[in-house]
Amino acid sequence: MPRDHRPAKSIRVLLAEDQGMMRGALALLLGLEADIEVVAQVGTGDAIVGAALESRPDVALLDIELPGISGLDAAALLREETPDCRVLILTTFGRPGYLRRAMEAGAAGFLVKDGPVEELAQAIRRVLTGETVIDPALAAAALGAGPNPLTARECDVLKASADGATVADIASKLHLSESTVRNYLSSAIGKTATRNRMEALREARHQGWL
């Protein structure tokens, strides 16, 4: 819609999505809303804070799984760097663990991508007024899922164990002793009720704990 057809104060939106086609489609559809203007688009998590500082959006619409830092980590950084910007998580992965982490990071909303764009536009308007907007089915699932049983260090060790990393590799990366790494891995395997660290890593990712 031409700029002269917009209200004097449009809602400024930053869009972070790693898939170029999806990012372009979302920007186009949101741009058709008379009161919404997409002022920045990024494809990596590392670019979110810089783009927000430059474009000063009212709402940041973030995917979770992005190259570089995740949308959840970026949400926490935005809370510190641009506290007036409301964060709305939009993701394919409607996992209870992700929802809990998003709320802890200061996100104002959490929606899955299969909803209509009109619903997304309304969610953008609602979070800007101070509301918290959460997908109802996901909210119900989160209530029944319970908290993340893994400690922050156990999560770090599991994440570092990806791609075939050895115990020695993990210990070096995290500046821990090898025996400490083994203890963390053993604890994580027990808490996830799995048989080995790769199964524990998969289960923790499936639950949205990592």
PDB file of C-alpha atoms in Angstrom:
ATOM      1  CA  MET A   1       0.000   0.000   0.000  1.00  0.00           C
ATOM      2  CA  PRO A   2       1.421   3.439  -0.851  1.00  0.00           C
ATOM      3  CA  ARG A   3       2.799   5.386   2.071  1.00  0.00           C
ATOM      4  CA  ASP A   4       0.242   8.174   1.677  1.00  0.00           C
ATOM      5  CA  HIS A   5      -2.546   5.688   2.389  1.00  0.00           C
ATOM      6  CA  ARG A   6      -1.084   4.715   5.741  1.00  0.00           C
ATOM      7  CA  PRO A   7      -2.019   6.242   9.071  1.00  0.00           C
ATOM      8  CA  ALA A   8       0.316   8.909  10.394  1.00  0.00           C
ATOM      9  CA  LYS A   9       1.835   6.402  12.853  1.00  0.00           C
ATOM     10  CA  SER A  10       2.293   2.930  11.415  1.00  0.00           C
ATOM     11  CA  ILE A  11       3.475   0.015  13.557  1.00  0.00           C
ATOM     12  CA  ARG A  12       7.150  -0.485  12.716  1.00  0.00           C
ATOM     13  CA  VAL A  13       8.065  -4.174  12.430  1.00  0.00           C
ATOM     14  CA  LEU A  14      11.423  -5.946  12.229  1.00  0.00           C
ATOM     15  CA  LEU A  15      11.231  -9.377  10.606  1.00  0.00           C
ATOM     16  CA  ALA A  16      13.831 -12.108  11.311  1.00  0.00           C
ATOM     17  CA  GLU A  17      13.427 -15.279   9.224  1.00  0.00           C
ATOM     18  CA  ASP A  18      16.218 -17.342   7.656  1.00  0.00           C
ATOM     19  CA  GLN A  19      14.191 -18.637   4.684  1.00  0.00           C
ATOM     20  CA  GLY A  20      14.251 -15.901   2.072  1.00  0.00           C
ATOM     21  CA  MET A  21      10.983 -16.865   0.399  1.00  0.00           C
ATOM     22  CA  MET A  22       9.113 -17.027   3.702  1.00  0.00           C
ATOM     23  CA  ARG A  23      10.644 -13.726   4.810  1.00  0.00           C
ATOM     24  CA  GLY A  24       9.656 -12.010   1.597  1.00  0.00           C
ATOM     25  CA  ALA A  25       6.118 -13.402   1.703  1.00  0.00           C
ATOM     26  CA  LEU A  26       5.595 -12.310   5.302  1.00  0.00           C
ATOM     27  CA  ALA A  27       6.941  -8.842   4.574  1.00  0.00           C
ATOM     28  CA  LEU A  28       4.668  -8.517   1.545  1.00  0.00           C
ATOM     29  CA  LEU A  29       1.552  -9.708   3.373  1.00  0.00           C
ATOM     30  CA  LEU A  30       2.166  -7.599   6.466  1.00  0.00           C
ATOM     31  CA  GLY A  31       2.875  -4.609   4.240  1.00  0.00           C
ATOM     32  CA  LEU A  32      -0.659  -4.868   2.889  1.00  0.00           C
ATOM     33  CA  GLU A  33      -1.982  -3.995   6.343  1.00  0.00           C
ATOM     34  CA  ALA A  34      -2.689  -0.251   6.419  1.00  0.00           C
ATOM     35  CA  ASP A  35      -1.208   0.263   9.880  1.00  0.00           C
ATOM     36  CA  ILE A  36       1.889  -1.995   9.647  1.00  0.00           C
ATOM     37  CA  GLU A  37       5.232  -1.192   8.029  1.00  0.00           C
ATOM     38  CA  VAL A  38       8.107  -3.701   7.820  1.00  0.00           C
ATOM     39  CA  VAL A  39      11.142  -1.485   8.410  1.00  0.00           C
ATOM     40  CA  ALA A  40      13.859  -4.165   8.590  1.00  0.00           C
ATOM     41  CA  GLN A  41      14.376  -7.738   7.406  1.00  0.00           C
ATOM     42  CA  VAL A  42      17.235 -10.017   8.523  1.00  0.00           C
ATOM     43  CA  GLY A  43      18.101 -13.641   7.878  1.00  0.00           C
ATOM     44  CA  THR A  44      20.423 -14.371  10.817  1.00  0.00           C
ATOM     45  CA  GLY A  45      20.115 -14.093  14.562  1.00  0.00           C
ATOM     46  CA  ASP A  46      23.361 -12.148  14.819  1.00  0.00           C
ATOM     47  CA  ALA A  47      21.897  -9.321  12.727  1.00  0.00           C
ATOM     48  CA  ILE A  48      18.774  -8.748  14.828  1.00  0.00           C
ATOM     49  CA  VAL A  49      20.059  -6.387  17.512  1.00  0.00           C
ATOM     50  CA  GLY A  50      22.000  -4.209  15.076  1.00  0.00           C
ATOM     51  CA  ALA A  51      19.009  -3.934  12.759  1.00  0.00           C
ATOM     52  CA  ALA A  52      16.761  -3.068  15.693  1.00  0.00           C
ATOM     53  CA  LEU A  53      19.105  -0.339  16.929  1.00  0.00           C
ATOM     54  CA  GLU A  54      19.186   1.143  13.431  1.00  0.00           C
ATOM     55  CA  SER A  55      15.503   0.861  12.474  1.00  0.00           C
ATOM     56  CA  ARG A  56      13.900   1.222  15.941  1.00  0.00           C
ATOM     57  CA  PRO A  57      10.930  -1.141  15.396  1.00  0.00           C
ATOM     58  CA  ASP A  58       7.901  -1.214  17.658  1.00  0.00           C
ATOM     59  CA  VAL A  59       7.640  -4.990  17.294  1.00  0.00           C
ATOM     60  CA  ALA A  60      10.289  -7.591  16.423  1.00  0.00           C
ATOM     61  CA  LEU A  61       8.879 -10.705  14.754  1.00  0.00           C
ATOM     62  CA  LEU A  62      11.463 -13.451  15.301  1.00  0.00           C
ATOM     63  CA  ASP A  63      11.861 -17.026  14.135  1.00  0.00           C
ATOM     64  CA  ILE A  64      13.578 -19.309  16.681  1.00  0.00           C
ATOM     65  CA  GLU A  65      15.978 -21.390  14.637  1.00  0.00           C
ATOM     66  CA  LEU A  66      18.256 -18.898  12.891  1.00  0.00           C
ATOM     67  CA  PRO A  67      21.891 -18.999  11.785  1.00  0.00           C
ATOM     68  CA  GLY A  68      24.103 -17.500  14.486  1.00  0.00           C
ATOM     69  CA  ILE A  69      22.236 -16.912  17.727  1.00  0.00           C
ATOM     70  CA  SER A  70      18.675 -18.160  18.102  1.00  0.00           C
ATOM     71  CA  GLY A  71      15.621 -15.955  18.088  1.00  0.00           C
ATOM     72  CA  LEU A  72      15.213 -16.739  21.799  1.00  0.00           C
ATOM     73  CA  ASP A  73      18.713 -15.491  22.610  1.00  0.00           C
ATOM     74  CA  ALA A  74      18.097 -12.438  20.428  1.00  0.00           C
ATOM     75  CA  ALA A  75      14.861 -11.736  22.326  1.00  0.00           C
ATOM     76  CA  ALA A  76      16.804 -11.541  25.583  1.00  0.00           C
ATOM     77  CA  LEU A  77      19.329  -9.167  24.002  1.00  0.00           C
ATOM     78  CA  LEU A  78      16.568  -6.961  22.594  1.00  0.00           C
ATOM     79  CA  ARG A  79      15.080  -6.652  26.070  1.00  0.00           C
ATOM     80  CA  GLU A  80      18.381  -5.116  27.192  1.00  0.00           C
ATOM     81  CA  GLU A  81      19.237  -3.050  24.112  1.00  0.00           C
ATOM     82  CA  THR A  82      15.799  -1.897  22.942  1.00  0.00           C
ATOM     83  CA  PRO A  83      13.419  -2.301  25.903  1.00  0.00           C
ATOM     84  CA  ASP A  84      10.600  -0.451  24.125  1.00  0.00           C
ATOM     85  CA  CYS A  85      10.513  -3.046  21.337  1.00  0.00           C
ATOM     86  CA  ARG A  86       7.968  -5.814  21.876  1.00  0.00           C
ATOM     87  CA  VAL A  87       9.045  -9.298  20.738  1.00  0.00           C
ATOM     88  CA  LEU A  88       6.716 -11.760  19.043  1.00  0.00           C
ATOM     89  CA  ILE A  89       8.067 -15.250  18.373  1.00  0.00           C
ATOM     90  CA  LEU A  90       6.761 -16.880  15.191  1.00  0.00           C
ATOM     91  CA  THR A  91       7.960 -20.420  14.635  1.00  0.00           C
ATOM     92  CA  THR A  92       7.291 -23.730  12.936  1.00  0.00           C
ATOM     93  CA  PHE A  93       8.219 -25.523  16.134  1.00  0.00           C
ATOM     94  CA  GLY A  94       5.402 -25.216  18.666  1.00  0.00           C
ATOM     95  CA  ARG A  95       7.251 -26.822  21.559  1.00  0.00           C
ATOM     96  CA  PRO A  96       6.345 -26.170  25.205  1.00  0.00           C
ATOM     97  CA  GLY A  97      10.008 -25.751  26.136  1.00  0.00           C
ATOM     98  CA  TYR A  98      10.415 -23.037  23.524  1.00  0.00           C
ATOM     99  CA  LEU A  99       7.394 -21.197  24.884  1.00  0.00           C
ATOM    100  CA  ARG A 100       8.781 -21.197  28.416  1.00  0.00           C
ATOM    101  CA  ARG A 101      12.172 -19.979  27.217  1.00  0.00           C
ATOM    102  CA  ALA A 102      10.546 -17.264  25.106  1.00  0.00           C
ATOM    103  CA  MET A 103       8.601 -15.933  28.070  1.00  0.00           C
ATOM    104  CA  GLU A 104      11.734 -16.020  30.239  1.00  0.00           C
ATOM    105  CA  ALA A 105      13.536 -14.019  27.540  1.00  0.00           C
ATOM    106  CA  GLY A 106      10.854 -11.338  27.715  1.00  0.00           C
ATOM    107  CA  ALA A 107       8.836 -12.170  24.600  1.00  0.00           C
ATOM    108  CA  ALA A 108       5.325 -10.722  24.494  1.00  0.00           C
ATOM    109  CA  GLY A 109       3.891 -13.388  22.226  1.00  0.00           C
ATOM    110  CA  PHE A 110       4.413 -16.833  20.720  1.00  0.00           C
ATOM    111  CA  LEU A 111       2.624 -18.069  17.586  1.00  0.00           C
ATOM    112  CA  VAL A 112       3.133 -20.932  15.151  1.00  0.00           C
ATOM    113  CA  LYS A 113       3.446 -20.249  11.438  1.00  0.00           C
ATOM    114  CA  ASP A 114       0.382 -22.128  10.231  1.00  0.00           C
ATOM    115  CA  GLY A 115      -2.070 -19.383  11.216  1.00  0.00           C
ATOM    116  CA  PRO A 116      -3.567 -16.795   8.840  1.00  0.00           C
ATOM    117  CA  VAL A 117      -1.720 -13.527   8.298  1.00  0.00           C
ATOM    118  CA  GLU A 118      -4.734 -11.592   9.613  1.00  0.00           C
ATOM    119  CA  GLU A 119      -4.256 -13.348  12.963  1.00  0.00           C
ATOM    120  CA  LEU A 120      -0.563 -12.447  12.938  1.00  0.00           C
ATOM    121  CA  ALA A 121      -1.317  -8.805  12.152  1.00  0.00           C
ATOM    122  CA  GLN A 122      -3.808  -8.696  15.012  1.00  0.00           C
ATOM    123  CA  ALA A 123      -1.238 -10.255  17.344  1.00  0.00           C
ATOM    124  CA  ILE A 124       1.237  -7.515  16.390  1.00  0.00           C
ATOM    125  CA  ARG A 125      -1.333  -4.879  17.298  1.00  0.00           C
ATOM    126  CA  ARG A 126      -2.200  -6.605  20.567  1.00  0.00           C
ATOM    127  CA  VAL A 127       1.375  -6.983  21.863  1.00  0.00           C
ATOM    128  CA  LEU A 128       1.959  -3.314  21.121  1.00  0.00           C
ATOM    129  CA  THR A 129      -0.871  -2.435  23.510  1.00  0.00           C
ATOM    130  CA  GLY A 130       0.773  -4.467  26.279  1.00  0.00           C
ATOM    131  CA  GLU A 131      -1.051  -7.768  25.849  1.00  0.00           C
ATOM    132  CA  THR A 132       0.651 -11.158  25.873  1.00  0.00           C
ATOM    133  CA  VAL A 133      -0.435 -13.294  22.915  1.00  0.00           C
ATOM    134  CA  ILE A 134       0.159 -17.058  23.000  1.00  0.00           C
ATOM    135  CA  ASP A 135      -1.120 -19.802  20.714  1.00  0.00           C
ATOM    136  CA  PRO A 136      -3.906 -21.419  22.832  1.00  0.00           C
ATOM    137  CA  ALA A 137      -3.020 -25.045  22.022  1.00  0.00           C
ATOM    138  CA  LEU A 138       0.629 -24.432  22.824  1.00  0.00           C
ATOM    139  CA  ALA A 139      -0.223 -22.688  26.083  1.00  0.00           C
ATOM    140  CA  ALA A 140      -2.259 -25.721  27.169  1.00  0.00           C
ATOM    141  CA  ALA A 141       0.563 -28.099  26.214  1.00  0.00           C
ATOM    142  CA  ALA A 142       3.106 -26.007  28.125  1.00  0.00           C
ATOM    143  CA  LEU A 143       1.030 -26.142  31.291  1.00  0.00           C
ATOM    144  CA  GLY A 144       1.090 -29.926  31.198  1.00  0.00           C
ATOM    145  CA  ALA A 145       4.712 -30.328  30.155  1.00  0.00           C
ATOM    146  CA  GLY A 146       6.425 -29.118  33.313  1.00  0.00           C
ATOM    147  CA  PRO A 147       9.667 -27.146  33.547  1.00  0.00           C
ATOM    148  CA  ASN A 148      12.964 -27.954  31.892  1.00  0.00           C
ATOM    149  CA  PRO A 149      14.705 -30.505  34.173  1.00  0.00           C
ATOM    150  CA  LEU A 150      18.160 -29.745  32.774  1.00  0.00           C
ATOM    151  CA  THR A 151      20.485 -27.261  34.411  1.00  0.00           C
ATOM    152  CA  ALA A 152      22.062 -24.505  32.305  1.00  0.00           C
ATOM    153  CA  ARG A 153      25.414 -26.326  32.393  1.00  0.00           C
ATOM    154  CA  GLU A 154      23.838 -29.617  31.335  1.00  0.00           C
ATOM    155  CA  CYS A 155      22.266 -27.803  28.396  1.00  0.00           C
ATOM    156  CA  ASP A 156      25.643 -26.304  27.476  1.00  0.00           C
ATOM    157  CA  VAL A 157      27.312 -29.711  27.548  1.00  0.00           C
ATOM    158  CA  LEU A 158      24.585 -31.337  25.463  1.00  0.00           C
ATOM    159  CA  LYS A 159      24.744 -28.584  22.852  1.00  0.00           C
ATOM    160  CA  ALA A 160      28.523 -28.900  22.723  1.00  0.00           C
ATOM    161  CA  SER A 161      28.225 -32.663  22.188  1.00  0.00           C
ATOM    162  CA  ALA A 162      26.616 -32.239  18.779  1.00  0.00           C
ATOM    163  CA  ASP A 163      28.419 -33.142  15.546  1.00  0.00           C
ATOM    164  CA  GLY A 164      30.337 -36.016  17.116  1.00  0.00           C
ATOM    165  CA  ALA A 165      32.357 -33.963  19.587  1.00  0.00           C
ATOM    166  CA  THR A 166      34.369 -36.083  22.022  1.00  0.00           C
ATOM    167  CA  VAL A 167      34.385 -35.617  25.774  1.00  0.00           C
ATOM    168  CA  ALA A 168      37.820 -34.036  25.405  1.00  0.00           C
ATOM    169  CA  ASP A 169      36.463 -31.633  22.754  1.00  0.00           C
ATOM    170  CA  ILE A 170      33.568 -30.617  25.012  1.00  0.00           C
ATOM    171  CA  ALA A 171      35.864 -30.164  28.008  1.00  0.00           C
ATOM    172  CA  SER A 172      38.195 -27.932  26.011  1.00  0.00           C
ATOM    173  CA  LYS A 173      35.379 -25.858  24.540  1.00  0.00           C
ATOM    174  CA  LEU A 174      33.631 -25.266  27.871  1.00  0.00           C
ATOM    175  CA  HIS A 175      36.784 -25.066  30.011  1.00  0.00           C
ATOM    176  CA  LEU A 176      35.753 -28.021  32.147  1.00  0.00           C
ATOM    177  CA  SER A 177      37.516 -31.195  33.218  1.00  0.00           C
ATOM    178  CA  GLU A 178      36.672 -34.368  31.317  1.00  0.00           C
ATOM    179  CA  SER A 179      35.268 -35.988  34.465  1.00  0.00           C
ATOM    180  CA  THR A 180      32.955 -33.007  34.983  1.00  0.00           C
ATOM    181  CA  VAL A 181      31.733 -33.292  31.396  1.00  0.00           C
ATOM    182  CA  ARG A 182      31.019 -36.996  31.893  1.00  0.00           C
ATOM    183  CA  ASN A 183      29.054 -36.210  35.039  1.00  0.00           C
ATOM    184  CA  TYR A 184      26.944 -33.587  33.256  1.00  0.00           C
ATOM    185  CA  LEU A 185      26.298 -35.931  30.334  1.00  0.00           C
ATOM    186  CA  SER A 186      25.334 -38.785  32.657  1.00  0.00           C
ATOM    187  CA  SER A 187      22.937 -36.512  34.542  1.00  0.00           C
ATOM    188  CA  ALA A 188      21.360 -35.221  31.298  1.00  0.00           C
ATOM    189  CA  ILE A 189      20.917 -38.777  29.985  1.00  0.00           C
ATOM    190  CA  GLY A 190      19.177 -39.763  33.206  1.00  0.00           C
ATOM    191  CA  LYS A 191      16.878 -36.727  33.239  1.00  0.00           C
ATOM    192  CA  THR A 192      15.824 -37.270  29.614  1.00  0.00           C
ATOM    193  CA  ALA A 193      15.314 -41.028  30.170  1.00  0.00           C
ATOM    194  CA  THR A 194      17.510 -41.846  27.185  1.00  0.00           C
ATOM    195  CA  ARG A 195      20.344 -44.325  26.575  1.00  0.00           C
ATOM    196  CA  ASN A 196      23.184 -42.095  25.417  1.00  0.00           C
ATOM    197  CA  ARG A 197      24.161 -38.472  24.893  1.00  0.00           C
ATOM    198  CA  MET A 198      22.980 -38.284  21.276  1.00  0.00           C
ATOM    199  CA  GLU A 199      19.533 -39.533  22.263  1.00  0.00           C
ATOM    200  CA  ALA A 200      19.568 -37.054  25.153  1.00  0.00           C
ATOM    201  CA  LEU A 201      20.457 -34.253  22.756  1.00  0.00           C
ATOM    202  CA  ARG A 202      17.632 -35.207  20.377  1.00  0.00           C
ATOM    203  CA  GLU A 203      15.091 -35.444  23.196  1.00  0.00           C
ATOM    204  CA  ALA A 204      16.131 -32.120  24.699  1.00  0.00           C
ATOM    205  CA  ARG A 205      15.813 -30.430  21.300  1.00  0.00           C
ATOM    206  CA  HIS A 206      12.442 -32.093  20.691  1.00  0.00           C
ATOM    207  CA  GLN A 207      11.151 -30.733  23.997  1.00  0.00           C
ATOM    208  CA  GLY A 208      12.481 -27.255  23.208  1.00  0.00           C
ATOM    209  CA  TRP A 209      14.889 -27.261  26.171  1.00  0.00           C
ATOM    210  CA  LEU A 210      17.903 -26.311  24.014  1.00  0.00           C
TER     211      LEU A 210
END
